[in-house]
């Protein structure tokens, strides 16, 4: 068995270590989401936490970790007789991003259930994680159907497996811990809200601290057992402190003054619902217990807000996480005199971080500038640096608006999403087929129909069917897939009018928000001057695309052909990486083509490459003024797609656009 890296040997990352320890003290806090760049000890710290958790008392032989003091009456291995329990270490169960539904919730033997009426159930990861930790690395990449199952289990504290009238239920209460790199995409809001706390981590920029990180890692890699032994004393001390804090937790008093500060803070930052208030109250109580106190102080409330609120303030994926700490301090100070339970002698320098007492330093990394905006000049426009000759400064995007879905015609087999029709494991049943591998979704009628003609030959004598493996039929289902939405944006001088480019960016931003909600990948190609650039390779991070779009300058000639050829190359490479994901190309231009010999003819030849491959496409016509040349419409015809003006791009007009896209694609086919 591999020796884990000691929790106390992790250098820095005080917020991360504190958030994990608070959940160890009080699992009711609701888990931790760790966001940050790669290589910042996110997974190392989470995996090390399980060694610090107290042992768990379980019913001997129970596969579902029932508590002998209060066994689950509906446990599939029950009923359990009263008796002494056995102790085992707390588990940390890892959920792989590519896990199947059966691996997560467990599997029923459908063949035995139909033929013998026996509930033969093999527990899944939710059963293994009961009363322990469920860890999801790269949680933002988890498939939607697994997210739905996690949400159900987290909300009900139980897992249900339903298969054709056969039902199994078992308790599933666990500490949910997730790690993610925001550059790879954001979480669904429903799952994001289920994490009690969130922490932003980044590598230290201090040379001495980085040296210590490397020194400890090399020492661990050389001899893990010896390295762990050197930290055994610190590990034991933290373990004892967790036990002491758990014992003290029921005695901690959350006074009316602290409750008013919590409610005022959540109201001031306009968080949705009441879960934030409850999580803050539990976190502040755990902070007091961790510090060895029985009263919750203002500093506990402040630290709880810094951990529990940042991820609940995001209204869309383009909002930066974080809190305005000056606003937080003003709110806490305004309500500091409501009750004698608050700190009677606050620090004159302002509320400090750290959770009080001997707790680790817990000030938020990066300070209060996590939500900072770019520097603005006259007129409210961001001022980029290094603008070249003839280049216009970047225009701020107009307010995004709600759109209806653009969809790729036909039926695909791509990753689960919400845009286009696809054959999936989840969705409405459209037919039946023989199973490939393990049976996951039984088509009962087709199975009975396949088995019925053979009952006499198989010697059936009772009421039950005689089922063979060859009789089983898998349900064929149709759902929705996510697509690659590739934006090809004209940034030439003809687009440089500030109000016009602002409207263009607002339209693209609206479509990016729609792509986020529909679980698409997005890419961004821009063209101006004499060449085209891949501003953002295909990614699941639409906020990264929005950031690149916001800083996009304009100016120069219009190399339309170069932009289309660059987009075609991006699609070619992406097909090799992800052949099942279909693409939708959105070209944002006025249709002009300048620069080089025969630019219009060259752009037409480039466009016909997309038509030949039947790539779904839309041209957003940005031409304005009383005289219109209709060049964008001609480009759409060459692409085999359709054109729409900026005004027509709003929600009430896109319904017709979808029909046009699909109809044009069918005619091209």
XYZ file of C-alpha atoms in Angstrom:
669
model
C 0.000 0.000 0.000
C 1.387 3.436 -0.967
C 2.276 5.720 1.928
C 0.306 8.978 1.499
C 2.000 12.352 1.690
C 1.450 13.728 5.227
C -1.198 16.418 5.516
C 0.926 18.510 7.868
C 3.852 18.440 5.413
C 1.939 20.424 2.785
C 3.676 23.790 2.422
C 1.464 26.870 2.551
C -2.092 26.567 1.172
C -3.492 27.670 4.537
C -7.021 28.261 3.252
C -7.141 24.806 1.682
C -5.906 23.057 4.805
C -8.268 25.038 7.036
C -11.326 24.286 4.877
C -10.564 20.559 4.887
C -9.980 20.519 8.644
C -13.251 22.355 9.325
C -15.110 19.665 7.407
C -13.273 17.015 9.406
C -14.488 18.727 12.593
C -18.043 19.196 11.314
C -19.057 17.153 8.235
C -22.339 19.099 8.248
C -20.427 22.046 6.747
C -20.986 20.320 3.417
C -17.656 19.621 1.749
C -15.051 21.634 -0.128
C -14.526 22.686 -3.734
C -10.873 23.440 -4.481
C -10.304 25.632 -7.539
C -6.883 26.427 -8.895
C -4.130 25.929 -11.392
C -2.455 22.585 -11.893
C 0.428 21.564 -9.632
C -0.767 23.294 -6.449
C -1.128 20.242 -4.135
C -4.923 20.133 -4.437
C -5.151 16.355 -4.776
C -2.234 15.747 -2.388
C -3.917 17.633 0.460
C -7.298 15.987 -0.102
C -5.869 12.458 -0.195
C -3.852 13.157 2.959
C -6.934 14.232 4.926
C -8.365 10.726 5.316
C -5.422 9.683 7.517
C -6.436 12.362 10.044
C -10.091 11.390 10.366
C -11.173 9.422 13.451
C -11.977 5.728 13.026
C -15.560 4.793 12.152
C -17.657 2.257 14.113
C -19.483 -0.101 11.715
C -21.678 -3.210 11.884
C -19.393 -6.202 11.208
C -19.913 -7.602 7.735
C -22.178 -4.763 6.550
C -21.162 -3.598 3.069
C -22.913 -0.252 3.656
C -21.035 0.852 6.810
C -24.066 0.962 9.084
C -23.532 2.571 12.493
C -24.039 -0.125 15.180
C -25.578 2.508 17.462
C -28.242 3.402 14.859
C -28.268 0.940 11.933
C -30.162 1.837 8.783
C -33.508 -0.027 8.959
C -33.644 -0.304 5.153
C -30.048 -1.462 4.708
C -29.861 -4.128 1.945
C -27.631 -6.217 4.255
C -30.010 -5.796 7.197
C -31.825 -6.028 9.442
C -28.923 -5.808 11.889
C -29.103 -7.250 15.369
C -27.941 -5.040 18.259
C -24.352 -5.693 19.265
C -20.878 -4.262 19.520
C -19.439 -2.717 16.371
C -16.055 -2.960 14.743
C -13.826 0.029 14.066
C -12.137 0.743 10.766
C -10.343 3.797 9.319
C -12.458 6.408 7.579
C -12.485 5.867 3.827
C -11.678 8.247 1.034
C -13.327 6.996 -2.158
C -12.332 8.492 -5.512
C -14.933 8.901 -8.248
C -13.272 8.795 -11.696
C -14.588 11.332 -14.191
C -15.309 8.563 -16.697
C -17.099 6.233 -14.255
C -20.317 4.526 -15.313
C -23.634 4.978 -13.543
C -23.474 1.406 -12.230
C -20.017 2.042 -10.766
C -21.344 5.050 -8.861
C -24.682 3.810 -7.501
C -24.226 0.035 -7.739
C -25.661 -2.604 -10.034
C -28.558 -5.027 -9.903
C -28.321 -8.458 -11.529
C -31.325 -8.014 -13.812
C -31.217 -11.604 -15.060
C -31.523 -13.042 -11.533
C -34.136 -10.453 -10.590
C -36.361 -11.434 -13.531
C -35.836 -15.198 -13.371
C -35.543 -15.774 -9.601
C -36.962 -12.623 -7.977
C -33.668 -12.146 -6.099
C -32.305 -8.661 -5.383
C -28.651 -9.410 -6.088
C -27.080 -5.982 -5.547
C -23.424 -5.030 -5.932
C -22.739 -1.775 -4.011
C -21.178 1.166 -5.821
C -18.938 4.052 -4.828
C -21.719 5.878 -2.976
C -22.030 2.920 -0.598
C -18.255 2.779 -0.128
C -18.136 6.518 0.671
C -20.925 6.427 3.291
C -19.635 8.074 6.493
C -16.377 8.944 4.720
C -15.067 11.164 1.916
C -16.139 11.088 -1.730
C -13.418 12.769 -3.771
C -13.896 13.861 -7.387
C -10.780 15.095 -9.163
C -11.568 17.345 -12.159
C -15.151 17.539 -10.891
C -16.028 20.122 -13.560
C -15.517 17.441 -16.225
C -17.962 14.996 -14.615
C -20.748 13.836 -16.947
C -24.170 15.351 -16.369
C -25.907 12.072 -15.521
C -23.362 11.418 -12.739
C -23.822 14.978 -11.488
C -27.572 14.351 -11.249
C -26.990 11.219 -9.161
C -24.585 13.069 -6.859
C -27.110 15.885 -6.392
C -29.842 13.405 -5.462
C -27.636 11.558 -2.981
C -26.339 14.779 -1.413
C -29.874 16.146 -1.020
C -31.471 12.979 0.420
C -28.543 11.327 2.188
C -29.437 8.096 0.387
C -28.927 6.352 -2.941
C -31.750 4.722 -4.872
C -31.298 2.130 -7.619
C -34.433 1.539 -9.689
C -34.429 -1.018 -12.494
C -37.695 -2.177 -14.071
C -39.648 -2.298 -10.822
C -36.752 -3.637 -8.719
C -35.695 -1.087 -6.110
C -32.781 -0.903 -3.668
C -32.126 1.945 -1.229
C -29.199 2.516 1.112
C -27.826 5.409 3.163
C -25.191 7.590 1.439
C -24.002 10.459 3.626
C -20.502 11.561 2.737
C -18.153 14.509 2.717
C -18.018 15.721 -0.902
C -14.633 17.112 -1.941
C -13.908 18.229 -5.486
C -10.884 19.722 -7.212
C -10.862 21.507 -10.547
C -8.906 23.754 -12.869
C -11.259 26.617 -13.906
C -9.512 26.872 -17.283
C -11.183 23.579 -18.246
C -14.725 24.796 -17.612
C -17.073 25.629 -14.769
C -19.464 23.558 -12.690
C -23.210 23.449 -13.061
C -24.758 25.938 -10.595
C -26.729 23.198 -8.818
C -23.613 21.177 -8.025
C -21.581 24.286 -7.212
C -24.087 25.243 -4.522
C -23.850 21.776 -2.943
C -20.264 22.409 -1.882
C -20.269 24.063 1.508
C -16.937 25.857 1.099
C -14.718 26.853 -1.780
C -11.021 27.670 -1.868
C -8.931 29.323 -4.579
C -5.355 28.009 -4.621
C -2.277 29.174 -6.507
C 1.401 28.364 -6.418
C 3.470 30.617 -4.168
C 5.622 33.251 -5.839
C 8.035 33.324 -2.872
C 11.327 31.587 -3.808
C 11.953 30.292 -0.257
C 8.548 28.635 -0.080
C 8.936 27.088 -3.514
C 12.335 25.727 -2.479
C 10.762 24.092 0.571
C 8.019 22.521 -1.583
C 10.620 20.934 -3.865
C 12.792 19.810 -0.929
C 9.903 18.013 0.793
C 8.624 16.438 -2.390
C 12.024 15.040 -3.295
C 12.482 13.679 0.227
C 9.075 11.989 0.054
C 9.763 10.458 -3.369
C 13.125 9.073 -2.177
C 11.682 7.305 0.882
C 7.941 7.764 1.549
C 7.923 5.706 4.766
C 10.807 7.594 6.365
C 9.374 10.943 5.318
C 5.969 10.078 6.795
C 7.635 8.913 10.008
C 9.295 12.319 10.444
C 5.863 13.949 10.373
C 4.085 11.364 12.522
C 4.163 13.594 15.617
C 2.527 16.537 13.825
C -0.043 14.224 12.253
C -0.960 12.763 15.647
C -1.319 16.251 17.157
C -3.701 17.382 14.428
C -5.669 14.147 14.701
C -6.095 14.675 18.456
C -7.119 18.277 17.869
C -9.834 17.167 15.428
C -11.199 14.746 18.038
C -11.160 17.467 20.711
C -12.908 19.940 18.420
C -15.597 17.375 17.572
C -16.249 16.828 21.258
C -16.403 20.592 21.891
C -18.634 21.349 18.889
C -22.019 20.656 20.610
C -21.094 23.163 23.324
C -20.320 26.051 20.968
C -22.880 28.850 21.282
C -23.925 30.775 18.172
C -25.390 33.967 19.634
C -27.955 36.300 18.112
C -25.253 38.845 17.313
C -23.279 36.372 15.204
C -26.477 35.181 13.505
C -27.349 38.776 12.593
C -23.894 39.278 11.127
C -24.280 36.104 9.070
C -27.717 37.103 7.778
C -26.598 40.668 7.038
C -23.527 39.448 5.152
C -25.502 37.037 2.969
C -28.075 39.757 2.246
C -25.382 42.344 1.457
C -23.743 40.062 -1.108
C -27.134 39.040 -2.581
C -26.560 35.289 -2.496
C -29.436 33.108 -3.667
C -31.481 31.044 -1.221
C -30.754 30.279 2.434
C -28.096 27.582 2.086
C -25.319 30.173 2.375
C -26.631 31.368 5.764
C -26.775 27.818 7.088
C -23.318 26.912 5.795
C -21.840 30.106 7.258
C -23.386 29.336 10.645
C -21.991 25.797 10.658
C -18.581 26.983 9.472
C -18.338 29.714 12.101
C -19.279 27.173 14.781
C -16.634 24.751 13.526
C -14.053 27.569 13.509
C -14.780 28.327 17.144
C -14.503 24.642 18.095
C -11.242 24.321 16.129
C -9.870 27.300 18.069
C -10.940 25.720 21.378
C -13.687 28.272 22.131
C -17.351 27.895 22.998
C -18.412 31.313 21.628
C -18.525 32.368 17.999
C -16.676 35.645 17.419
C -16.821 38.188 14.613
C -13.541 36.848 13.229
C -15.179 33.429 12.861
C -18.052 34.957 10.893
C -15.617 36.832 8.663
C -13.570 33.731 7.908
C -16.749 31.724 7.296
C -17.886 34.309 4.745
C -14.566 34.149 2.891
C -14.915 30.377 2.563
C -18.674 29.972 2.028
C -19.760 32.887 -0.162
C -17.438 33.437 -3.157
C -18.822 30.598 -5.299
C -22.412 31.513 -4.417
C -22.124 35.049 -5.770
C -21.559 34.047 -9.395
C -24.566 34.854 -11.580
C -22.966 33.579 -14.793
C -19.672 31.960 -15.818
C -18.145 35.327 -16.721
C -18.302 36.669 -13.153
C -15.002 36.501 -11.292
C -15.162 34.600 -7.981
C -14.210 36.328 -4.767
C -15.556 38.827 -2.245
C -15.067 42.545 -1.764
C -13.374 42.379 1.647
C -13.881 46.084 2.350
C -17.616 45.614 1.893
C -17.485 42.516 4.111
C -15.701 44.439 6.874
C -18.170 47.323 6.681
C -21.116 44.940 6.959
C -19.649 43.114 9.952
C -18.799 46.393 11.665
C -22.294 47.751 11.091
C -23.821 44.764 12.884
C -21.071 44.278 15.457
C -23.011 45.918 18.294
C -26.116 43.784 18.102
C -25.153 41.362 20.846
C -22.582 40.932 23.645
C -21.764 37.579 22.053
C -19.610 39.408 19.494
C -15.947 40.146 20.066
C -15.937 42.998 22.664
C -12.467 44.209 21.699
C -11.965 43.959 17.947
C -8.534 44.352 16.467
C -8.047 48.069 15.668
C -6.426 47.021 12.388
C -9.676 45.349 11.289
C -10.902 41.752 11.479
C -7.983 39.403 10.945
C -7.829 36.100 9.151
C -6.943 32.830 10.728
C -10.032 31.562 12.527
C -8.689 32.476 15.980
C -6.498 30.689 18.471
C -4.010 28.183 17.152
C -5.761 27.739 13.780
C -3.643 27.909 10.647
C -3.325 31.230 8.868
C -6.458 31.534 6.800
C -6.417 34.860 4.980
C -7.729 34.509 1.442
C -5.030 34.027 -1.121
C -4.787 36.848 -3.581
C -6.417 39.379 -1.223
C -9.529 41.310 -2.136
C -8.669 41.938 -5.757
C -9.972 38.646 -7.129
C -12.940 40.408 -8.703
C -10.976 43.414 -9.969
C -11.881 44.989 -13.301
C -9.447 46.217 -15.941
C -8.215 49.768 -15.611
C -10.572 52.122 -17.388
C -9.900 55.364 -19.151
C -12.152 58.124 -20.419
C -15.478 56.865 -21.663
C -15.332 53.718 -19.533
C -13.320 51.738 -22.081
C -10.493 49.399 -21.037
C -7.095 50.727 -22.039
C -4.953 47.949 -23.553
C -1.229 48.284 -23.732
C 0.917 48.004 -26.840
C -1.671 48.917 -29.469
C -0.056 48.766 -32.879
C -0.313 51.295 -35.678
C -3.835 51.495 -37.072
C -5.173 49.350 -34.249
C -8.290 50.428 -32.384
C -8.529 49.878 -28.606
C -10.699 46.996 -27.460
C -14.373 47.904 -27.157
C -16.378 46.754 -24.165
C -19.034 44.157 -24.949
C -22.682 45.162 -24.808
C -24.952 43.460 -22.287
C -25.564 39.804 -23.207
C -29.095 38.700 -23.992
C -30.932 35.391 -23.827
C -30.845 33.225 -26.936
C -32.563 30.099 -28.130
C -30.507 27.094 -29.078
C -28.798 26.625 -32.392
C -28.546 22.903 -33.069
C -26.598 20.668 -35.395
C -28.936 18.632 -37.646
C -29.076 14.848 -37.544
C -28.337 12.514 -34.630
C -24.863 12.325 -33.150
C -23.063 10.220 -30.566
C -21.022 12.881 -28.795
C -20.520 13.716 -25.132
C -23.628 14.342 -23.062
C -24.911 17.883 -23.240
C -27.993 19.939 -24.038
C -27.698 21.159 -27.626
C -28.250 18.603 -30.406
C -29.990 15.226 -30.712
C -27.802 12.209 -29.957
C -27.870 8.509 -29.142
C -27.052 8.352 -25.425
C -27.386 6.138 -22.364
C -29.927 8.564 -20.929
C -33.053 10.070 -22.442
C -36.260 8.818 -24.005
C -36.412 5.207 -25.171
C -36.587 4.880 -28.960
C -36.012 1.136 -29.458
C -34.069 -1.926 -28.342
C -30.836 -3.701 -29.261
C -28.635 -6.494 -28.022
C -26.353 -5.279 -25.214
C -22.712 -4.557 -25.964
C -20.949 -5.572 -22.764
C -22.768 -5.183 -19.432
C -26.513 -4.536 -19.545
C -27.272 -1.070 -18.139
C -30.794 -0.146 -19.315
C -33.140 -3.088 -19.763
C -35.879 -2.913 -22.384
C -38.393 -5.156 -20.613
C -40.927 -5.615 -23.408
C -38.248 -6.538 -25.962
C -36.633 -8.953 -23.491
C -39.927 -10.736 -22.810
C -40.680 -10.843 -26.535
C -37.272 -12.439 -27.222
C -37.658 -15.046 -24.450
C -41.333 -15.991 -24.983
C -40.960 -18.310 -28.020
C -38.424 -20.515 -26.194
C -40.287 -21.226 -22.942
C -41.548 -24.726 -23.884
C -38.139 -25.781 -25.238
C -36.521 -24.598 -22.001
C -38.891 -26.684 -19.894
C -40.744 -23.862 -18.188
C -43.043 -25.256 -15.483
C -43.678 -22.309 -13.131
C -45.043 -18.776 -13.433
C -41.632 -17.157 -13.985
C -39.959 -16.771 -17.370
C -36.870 -18.821 -18.156
C -34.409 -16.105 -19.153
C -31.132 -16.614 -20.968
C -28.408 -14.081 -21.571
C -29.238 -13.943 -25.289
C -32.782 -12.823 -24.453
C -31.741 -9.589 -22.757
C -32.272 -6.393 -24.721
C -30.706 -3.024 -24.075
C -32.914 0.051 -24.385
C -31.795 2.392 -27.185
C -32.211 5.953 -26.006
C -32.081 9.406 -27.482
C -30.926 12.442 -25.542
C -28.839 15.546 -26.143
C -25.159 16.055 -26.822
C -22.744 18.945 -26.427
C -21.100 20.308 -29.552
C -18.024 22.294 -30.473
C -19.151 25.864 -31.142
C -16.313 27.533 -33.068
C -16.548 31.313 -33.344
C -14.779 32.936 -36.306
C -14.749 36.674 -35.559
C -13.829 39.458 -37.980
C -11.633 41.989 -36.116
C -10.636 44.074 -39.147
C -10.872 47.810 -39.615
C -14.316 47.568 -41.228
C -15.570 46.311 -37.863
C -13.759 48.977 -35.849
C -16.637 51.378 -35.249
C -16.871 51.276 -31.472
C -20.630 50.982 -31.095
C -20.735 48.316 -33.790
C -17.974 46.179 -32.271
C -19.585 46.504 -28.852
C -22.803 45.043 -30.269
C -20.857 42.262 -32.001
C -19.091 41.310 -28.776
C -22.399 41.373 -26.904
C -23.900 38.944 -29.413
C -20.934 36.565 -29.205
C -20.996 36.809 -25.404
C -24.679 35.832 -25.449
C -23.916 32.773 -27.554
C -21.020 31.895 -25.234
C -23.375 31.980 -22.262
C -25.756 29.706 -24.158
C -22.840 27.343 -24.903
C -21.984 27.214 -21.193
C -25.539 26.281 -20.284
C -25.623 23.579 -22.959
C -22.278 22.024 -21.935
C -20.505 22.760 -25.224
C -16.860 23.177 -25.981
C -16.006 26.522 -27.535
C -13.164 27.893 -29.648
C -12.326 31.338 -30.945
C -10.590 32.249 -34.227
C -10.031 35.909 -35.105
C -8.772 37.476 -38.315
C -7.453 40.970 -39.048
C -4.556 42.624 -40.842
C -2.892 39.931 -42.902
C -3.498 36.746 -40.904
C -5.813 34.767 -38.652
C -5.096 33.606 -35.104
C -6.501 30.921 -32.829
C -7.341 33.208 -29.917
C -8.594 30.220 -27.918
C -8.211 26.533 -28.852
C -11.334 24.405 -28.262
C -12.006 24.254 -24.527
C -14.819 23.796 -22.029
C -13.959 27.109 -20.370
C -16.348 29.673 -21.827
C -15.158 32.287 -19.333
C -11.683 32.022 -20.908
C -13.292 32.664 -24.295
C -15.153 35.658 -22.872
C -11.908 37.076 -21.483
C -10.160 36.741 -24.876
C -13.153 38.341 -26.584
C -13.207 41.283 -24.176
C -9.594 42.202 -24.903
C -9.879 41.740 -28.691
C -8.643 44.841 -30.582
C -9.664 45.727 -34.124
C -8.011 47.293 -37.173
C -6.383 46.526 -40.505
C -7.539 44.660 -43.591
C -10.027 41.759 -43.735
C -8.320 38.406 -44.496
C -11.596 36.474 -44.562
C -10.095 33.482 -46.390
C -7.330 33.193 -43.784
C -9.921 33.156 -41.009
C -11.959 30.407 -42.664
C -8.901 28.308 -43.433
C -7.674 28.635 -39.855
C -11.105 27.532 -38.591
C -11.062 24.578 -40.977
C -7.674 23.535 -39.605
C -8.940 23.818 -36.007
C -11.868 21.528 -36.860
C -9.583 19.017 -38.562
C -7.341 18.740 -35.498
C -10.307 18.580 -33.142
C -11.849 15.682 -35.103
C -8.711 13.674 -34.426
C -8.919 14.433 -30.704
C -12.669 14.031 -30.289
C -14.191 12.418 -33.404
C -17.664 11.991 -31.896
C -18.170 15.703 -31.136
C -19.911 17.537 -33.967
C -19.216 21.188 -34.734
C -21.249 24.355 -35.258
C -19.304 27.215 -36.893
C -20.477 30.769 -36.153
C -18.849 33.328 -38.478
C -19.220 36.921 -37.261
C -18.411 39.316 -40.111
C -19.784 41.905 -42.549
C -18.667 39.630 -45.396
C -16.008 41.925 -46.830
C -12.719 40.378 -47.951
C -9.667 42.547 -48.672
C -5.929 42.084 -49.003
C -3.987 39.831 -51.335
C -4.888 38.720 -54.891
C -8.561 37.856 -55.507
C -9.595 37.903 -51.823
C -13.308 37.377 -52.528
C -12.737 34.313 -54.749
C -10.284 32.864 -52.254
C -12.788 33.311 -49.403
C -15.439 31.547 -51.494
C -13.178 28.548 -52.099
C -12.383 28.366 -48.378
C -16.091 28.503 -47.505
C -16.907 25.650 -49.876
C -14.605 23.376 -47.847
C -17.145 23.590 -44.989
C -20.065 22.949 -47.325
C -18.351 19.869 -48.772
C -17.938 18.414 -45.279
C -21.529 19.382 -44.289
C -20.396 21.392 -41.278
C -23.344 23.242 -39.739
C -22.707 26.977 -39.953
C -24.280 30.361 -39.259
C -23.072 33.748 -40.493
C -23.872 36.678 -38.199
C -24.148 39.614 -40.625
C -22.586 42.695 -39.029
C -23.053 45.008 -42.023
C -24.684 48.319 -41.135
C -25.666 51.562 -42.819
C -28.210 52.506 -45.467
C -26.312 50.775 -48.277
C -25.845 47.036 -47.790
C -23.842 44.852 -50.139
C -25.235 41.510 -48.941
C -21.789 39.941 -48.813
C -22.520 38.007 -45.586
C -25.493 36.342 -47.255
C -23.301 35.274 -50.156
C -20.783 33.846 -47.695
C -23.531 31.881 -45.933
C -24.568 30.383 -49.257
C -20.989 29.326 -49.979
C -20.766 27.749 -46.502
C -24.021 25.852 -46.983
C -25.421 27.620 -43.930
C -27.635 30.605 -43.221
C -27.175 34.298 -42.438
C -28.741 36.354 -39.675
C -28.329 40.018 -38.774
C -27.357 41.229 -35.323
C -30.921 42.407 -34.718
C -32.311 38.992 -35.670
C -29.988 37.195 -33.289
C -32.143 37.849 -30.241
C -34.235 35.088 -28.685
C -37.493 35.910 -30.454
C -35.820 35.607 -33.861
C -33.553 32.605 -33.422
C -36.391 30.075 -33.551
C -36.702 30.728 -37.283
C -32.934 30.685 -37.633
C -32.712 27.152 -36.230
C -35.190 25.956 -38.834
C -33.180 27.681 -41.549
C -29.938 26.053 -40.374
C -31.516 22.612 -40.310
C -33.333 23.057 -43.605
C -30.226 24.294 -45.396
C -28.184 21.382 -44.026
C -30.772 18.865 -45.180
C -30.780 20.361 -48.681
C -26.968 20.206 -48.723
C -27.122 16.536 -47.697
